[in-house]
PDB file of C-alpha atoms in Angstrom:
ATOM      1  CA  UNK A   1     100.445  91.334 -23.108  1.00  0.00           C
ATOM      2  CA  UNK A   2      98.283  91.071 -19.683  1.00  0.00           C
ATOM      3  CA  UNK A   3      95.268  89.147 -19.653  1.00  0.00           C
ATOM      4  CA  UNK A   4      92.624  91.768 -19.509  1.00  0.00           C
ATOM      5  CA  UNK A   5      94.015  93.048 -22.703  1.00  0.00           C
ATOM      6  CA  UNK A   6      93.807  89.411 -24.921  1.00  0.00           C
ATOM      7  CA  UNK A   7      90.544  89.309 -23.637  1.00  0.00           C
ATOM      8  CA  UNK A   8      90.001  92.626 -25.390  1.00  0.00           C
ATOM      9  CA  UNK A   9      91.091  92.088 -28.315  1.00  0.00           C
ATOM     10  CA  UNK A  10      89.808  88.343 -28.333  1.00  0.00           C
ATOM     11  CA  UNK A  11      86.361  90.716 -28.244  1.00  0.00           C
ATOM     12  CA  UNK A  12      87.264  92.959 -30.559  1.00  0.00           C
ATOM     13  CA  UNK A  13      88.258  89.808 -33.371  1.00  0.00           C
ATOM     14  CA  UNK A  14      85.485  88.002 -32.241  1.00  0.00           C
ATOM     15  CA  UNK A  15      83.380  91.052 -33.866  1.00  0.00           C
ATOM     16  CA  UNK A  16      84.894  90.687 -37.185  1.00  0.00           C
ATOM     17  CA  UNK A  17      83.578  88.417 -39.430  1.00  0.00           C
ATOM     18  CA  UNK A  18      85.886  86.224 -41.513  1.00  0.00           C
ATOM     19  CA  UNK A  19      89.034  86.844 -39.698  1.00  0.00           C
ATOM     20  CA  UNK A  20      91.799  84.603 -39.416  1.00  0.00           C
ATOM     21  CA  UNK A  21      94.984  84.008 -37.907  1.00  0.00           C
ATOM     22  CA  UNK A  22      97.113  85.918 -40.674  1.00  0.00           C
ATOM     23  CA  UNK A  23      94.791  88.873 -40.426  1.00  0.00           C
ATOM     24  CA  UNK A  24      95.192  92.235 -39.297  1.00  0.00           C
ATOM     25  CA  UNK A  25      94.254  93.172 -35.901  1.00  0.00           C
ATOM     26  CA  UNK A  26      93.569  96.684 -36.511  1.00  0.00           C
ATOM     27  CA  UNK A  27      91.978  97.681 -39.787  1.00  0.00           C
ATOM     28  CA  UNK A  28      90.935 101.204 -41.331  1.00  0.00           C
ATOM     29  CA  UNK A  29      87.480 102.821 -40.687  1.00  0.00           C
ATOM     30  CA  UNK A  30      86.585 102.390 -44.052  1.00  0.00           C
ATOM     31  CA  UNK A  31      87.596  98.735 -44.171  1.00  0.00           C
ATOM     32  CA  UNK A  32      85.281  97.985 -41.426  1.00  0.00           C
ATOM     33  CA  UNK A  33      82.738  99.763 -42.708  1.00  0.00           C
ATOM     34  CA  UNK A  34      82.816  97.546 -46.095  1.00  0.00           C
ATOM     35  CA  UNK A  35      83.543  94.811 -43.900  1.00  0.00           C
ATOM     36  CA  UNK A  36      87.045  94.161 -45.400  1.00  0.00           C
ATOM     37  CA  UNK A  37      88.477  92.467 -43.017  1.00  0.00           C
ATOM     38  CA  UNK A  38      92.356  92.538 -44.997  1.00  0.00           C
ATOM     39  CA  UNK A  39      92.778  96.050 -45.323  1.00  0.00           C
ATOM     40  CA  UNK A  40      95.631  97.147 -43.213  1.00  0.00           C
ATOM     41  CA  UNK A  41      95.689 100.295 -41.450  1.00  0.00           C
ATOM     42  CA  UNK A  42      98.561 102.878 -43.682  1.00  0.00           C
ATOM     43  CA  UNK A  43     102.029 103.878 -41.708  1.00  0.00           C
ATOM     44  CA  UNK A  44      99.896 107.330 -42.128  1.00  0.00           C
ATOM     45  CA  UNK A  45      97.280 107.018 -40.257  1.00  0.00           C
ATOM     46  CA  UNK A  46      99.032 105.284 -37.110  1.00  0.00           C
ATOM     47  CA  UNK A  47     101.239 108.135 -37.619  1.00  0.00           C
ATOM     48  CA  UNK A  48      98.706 111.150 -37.463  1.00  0.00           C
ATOM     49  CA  UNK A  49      96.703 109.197 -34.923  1.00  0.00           C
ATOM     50  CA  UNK A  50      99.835 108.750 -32.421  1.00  0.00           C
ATOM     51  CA  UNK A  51     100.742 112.120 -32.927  1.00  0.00           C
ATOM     52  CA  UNK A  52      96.792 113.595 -32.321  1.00  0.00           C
ATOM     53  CA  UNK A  53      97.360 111.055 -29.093  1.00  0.00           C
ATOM     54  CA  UNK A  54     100.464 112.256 -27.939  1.00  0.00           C
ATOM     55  CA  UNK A  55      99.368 115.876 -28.603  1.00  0.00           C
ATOM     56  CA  UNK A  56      96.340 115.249 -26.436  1.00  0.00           C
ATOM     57  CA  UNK A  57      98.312 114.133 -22.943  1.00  0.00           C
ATOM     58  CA  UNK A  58     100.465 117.356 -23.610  1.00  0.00           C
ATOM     59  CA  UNK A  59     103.558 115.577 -25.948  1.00  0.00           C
ATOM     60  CA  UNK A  60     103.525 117.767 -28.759  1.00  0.00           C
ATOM     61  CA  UNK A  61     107.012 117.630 -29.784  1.00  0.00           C
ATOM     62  CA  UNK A  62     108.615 115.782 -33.077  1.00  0.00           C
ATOM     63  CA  UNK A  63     110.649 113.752 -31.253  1.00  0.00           C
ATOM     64  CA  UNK A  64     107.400 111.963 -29.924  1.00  0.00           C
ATOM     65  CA  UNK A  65     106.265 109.229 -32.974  1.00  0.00           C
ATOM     66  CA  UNK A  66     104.661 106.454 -33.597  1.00  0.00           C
ATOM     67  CA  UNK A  67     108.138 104.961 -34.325  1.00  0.00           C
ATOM     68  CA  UNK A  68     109.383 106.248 -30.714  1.00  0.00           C
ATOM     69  CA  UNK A  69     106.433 104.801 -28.333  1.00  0.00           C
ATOM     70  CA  UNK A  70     107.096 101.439 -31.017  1.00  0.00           C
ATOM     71  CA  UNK A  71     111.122 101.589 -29.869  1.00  0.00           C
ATOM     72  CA  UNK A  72     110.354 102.381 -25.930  1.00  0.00           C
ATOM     73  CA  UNK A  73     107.802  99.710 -25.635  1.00  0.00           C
ATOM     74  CA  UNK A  74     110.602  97.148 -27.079  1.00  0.00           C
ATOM     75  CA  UNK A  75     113.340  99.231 -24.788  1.00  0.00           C
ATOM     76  CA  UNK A  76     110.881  98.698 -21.528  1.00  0.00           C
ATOM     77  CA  UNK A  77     110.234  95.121 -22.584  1.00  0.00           C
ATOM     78  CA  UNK A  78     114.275  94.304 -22.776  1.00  0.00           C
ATOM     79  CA  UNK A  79     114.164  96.765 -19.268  1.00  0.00           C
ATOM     80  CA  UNK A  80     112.401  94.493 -17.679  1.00  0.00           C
ATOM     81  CA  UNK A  81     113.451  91.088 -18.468  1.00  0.00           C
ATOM     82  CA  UNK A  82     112.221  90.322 -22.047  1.00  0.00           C
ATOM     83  CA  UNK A  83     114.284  88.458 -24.433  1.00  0.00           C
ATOM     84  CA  UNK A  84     115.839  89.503 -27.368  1.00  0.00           C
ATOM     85  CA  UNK A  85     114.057  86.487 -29.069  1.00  0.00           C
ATOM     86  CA  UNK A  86     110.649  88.004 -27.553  1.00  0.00           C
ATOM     87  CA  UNK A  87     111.445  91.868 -28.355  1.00  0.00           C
ATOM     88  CA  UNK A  88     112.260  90.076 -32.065  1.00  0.00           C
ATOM     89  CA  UNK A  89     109.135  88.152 -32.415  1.00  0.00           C
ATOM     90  CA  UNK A  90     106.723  91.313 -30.578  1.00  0.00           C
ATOM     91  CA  UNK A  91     108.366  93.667 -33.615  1.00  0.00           C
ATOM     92  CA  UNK A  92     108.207  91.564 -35.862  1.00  0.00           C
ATOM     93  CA  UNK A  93     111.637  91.930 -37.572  1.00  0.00           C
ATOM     94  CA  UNK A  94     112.570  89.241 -39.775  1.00  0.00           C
ATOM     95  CA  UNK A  95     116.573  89.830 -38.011  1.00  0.00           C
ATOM     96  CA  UNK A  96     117.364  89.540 -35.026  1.00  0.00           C
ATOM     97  CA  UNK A  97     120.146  92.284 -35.701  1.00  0.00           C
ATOM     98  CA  UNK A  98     117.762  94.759 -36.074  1.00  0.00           C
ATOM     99  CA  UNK A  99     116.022  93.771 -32.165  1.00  0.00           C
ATOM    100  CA  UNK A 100     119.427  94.009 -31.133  1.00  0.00           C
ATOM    101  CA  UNK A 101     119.945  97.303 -31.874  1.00  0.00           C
ATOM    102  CA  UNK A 102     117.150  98.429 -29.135  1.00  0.00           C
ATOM    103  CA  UNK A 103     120.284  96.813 -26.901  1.00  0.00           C
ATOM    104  CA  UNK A 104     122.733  99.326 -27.787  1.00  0.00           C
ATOM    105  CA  UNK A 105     120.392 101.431 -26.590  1.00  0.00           C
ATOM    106  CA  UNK A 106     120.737 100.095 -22.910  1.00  0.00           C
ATOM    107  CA  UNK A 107     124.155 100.029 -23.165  1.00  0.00           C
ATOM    108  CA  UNK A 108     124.399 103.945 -23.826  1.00  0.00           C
ATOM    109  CA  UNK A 109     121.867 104.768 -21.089  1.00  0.00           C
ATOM    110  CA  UNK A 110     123.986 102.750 -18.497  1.00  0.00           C
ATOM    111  CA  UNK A 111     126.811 103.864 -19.367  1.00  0.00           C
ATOM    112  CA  UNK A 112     125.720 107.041 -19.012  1.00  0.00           C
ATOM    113  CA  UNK A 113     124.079 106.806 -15.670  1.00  0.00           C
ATOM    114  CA  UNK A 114     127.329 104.904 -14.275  1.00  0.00           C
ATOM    115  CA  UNK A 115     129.252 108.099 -16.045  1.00  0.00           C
ATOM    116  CA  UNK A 116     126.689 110.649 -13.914  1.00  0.00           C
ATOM    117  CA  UNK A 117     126.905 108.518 -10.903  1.00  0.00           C
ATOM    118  CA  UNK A 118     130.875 108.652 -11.118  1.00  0.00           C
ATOM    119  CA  UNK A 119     130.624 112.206 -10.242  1.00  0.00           C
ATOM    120  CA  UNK A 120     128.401 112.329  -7.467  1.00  0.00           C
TER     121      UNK A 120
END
């Protein structure tokens, strides 16, 4: 995470009252409303609100999910020099199996682009 963006959500905790280290960062409308600072946003809602996002810049396709931009931001972190230990901890999965199944991933698109470069 850059800089300008802790500072953000620094800011944006700051605003909530009573919230601690083991508490969600993003909450429901509703929640905030009632000032509940524990109620976790659904799978639903980040759902319809990635797709109404992704629909919006023109990505209006089912491949295109909440679960895909969640599995290419761990894909470009590995890309670019991430750890499997920091992909694990950023996703949160209890296994480290699971994070290394985003490498597989890598494999199978180099393998293909050495495959497509072999016939050039």
């Amino acid at each position: 995470m850059r800089d300008e963006e802790y500072k953000l959500i620094c800011e944006y905790m700051g605003d909530r009252i009573n919230n601690g280290p083991n508490e969600p960062i993003f909450i429901s409308a509703g929640a905030f409303q009632k000032k509940d600072v524990t109620t976790r946003l659904t799978p639903d809602t980040i759902s319809r609100t990635a797709k109404a996002a992704l629909k919006a810049i023109g990505l209006n396709n089912k491949q295109y999910t909440a679960h895909s931009i969640r599995h290419s931001a761990a894909t470009n972190s590995l890309r670019n020099g991430a750890s499997v230990a920091d992909v694990q901890k950023m996703l949160r999965h209890a296994d480290s199996k699971t994070t290394e199944g985003y490498i597989h991933t890598l494999d199978e698109e180099e393998t293909l682009n050495n495959s497509a470069q072999d016939f050039l």
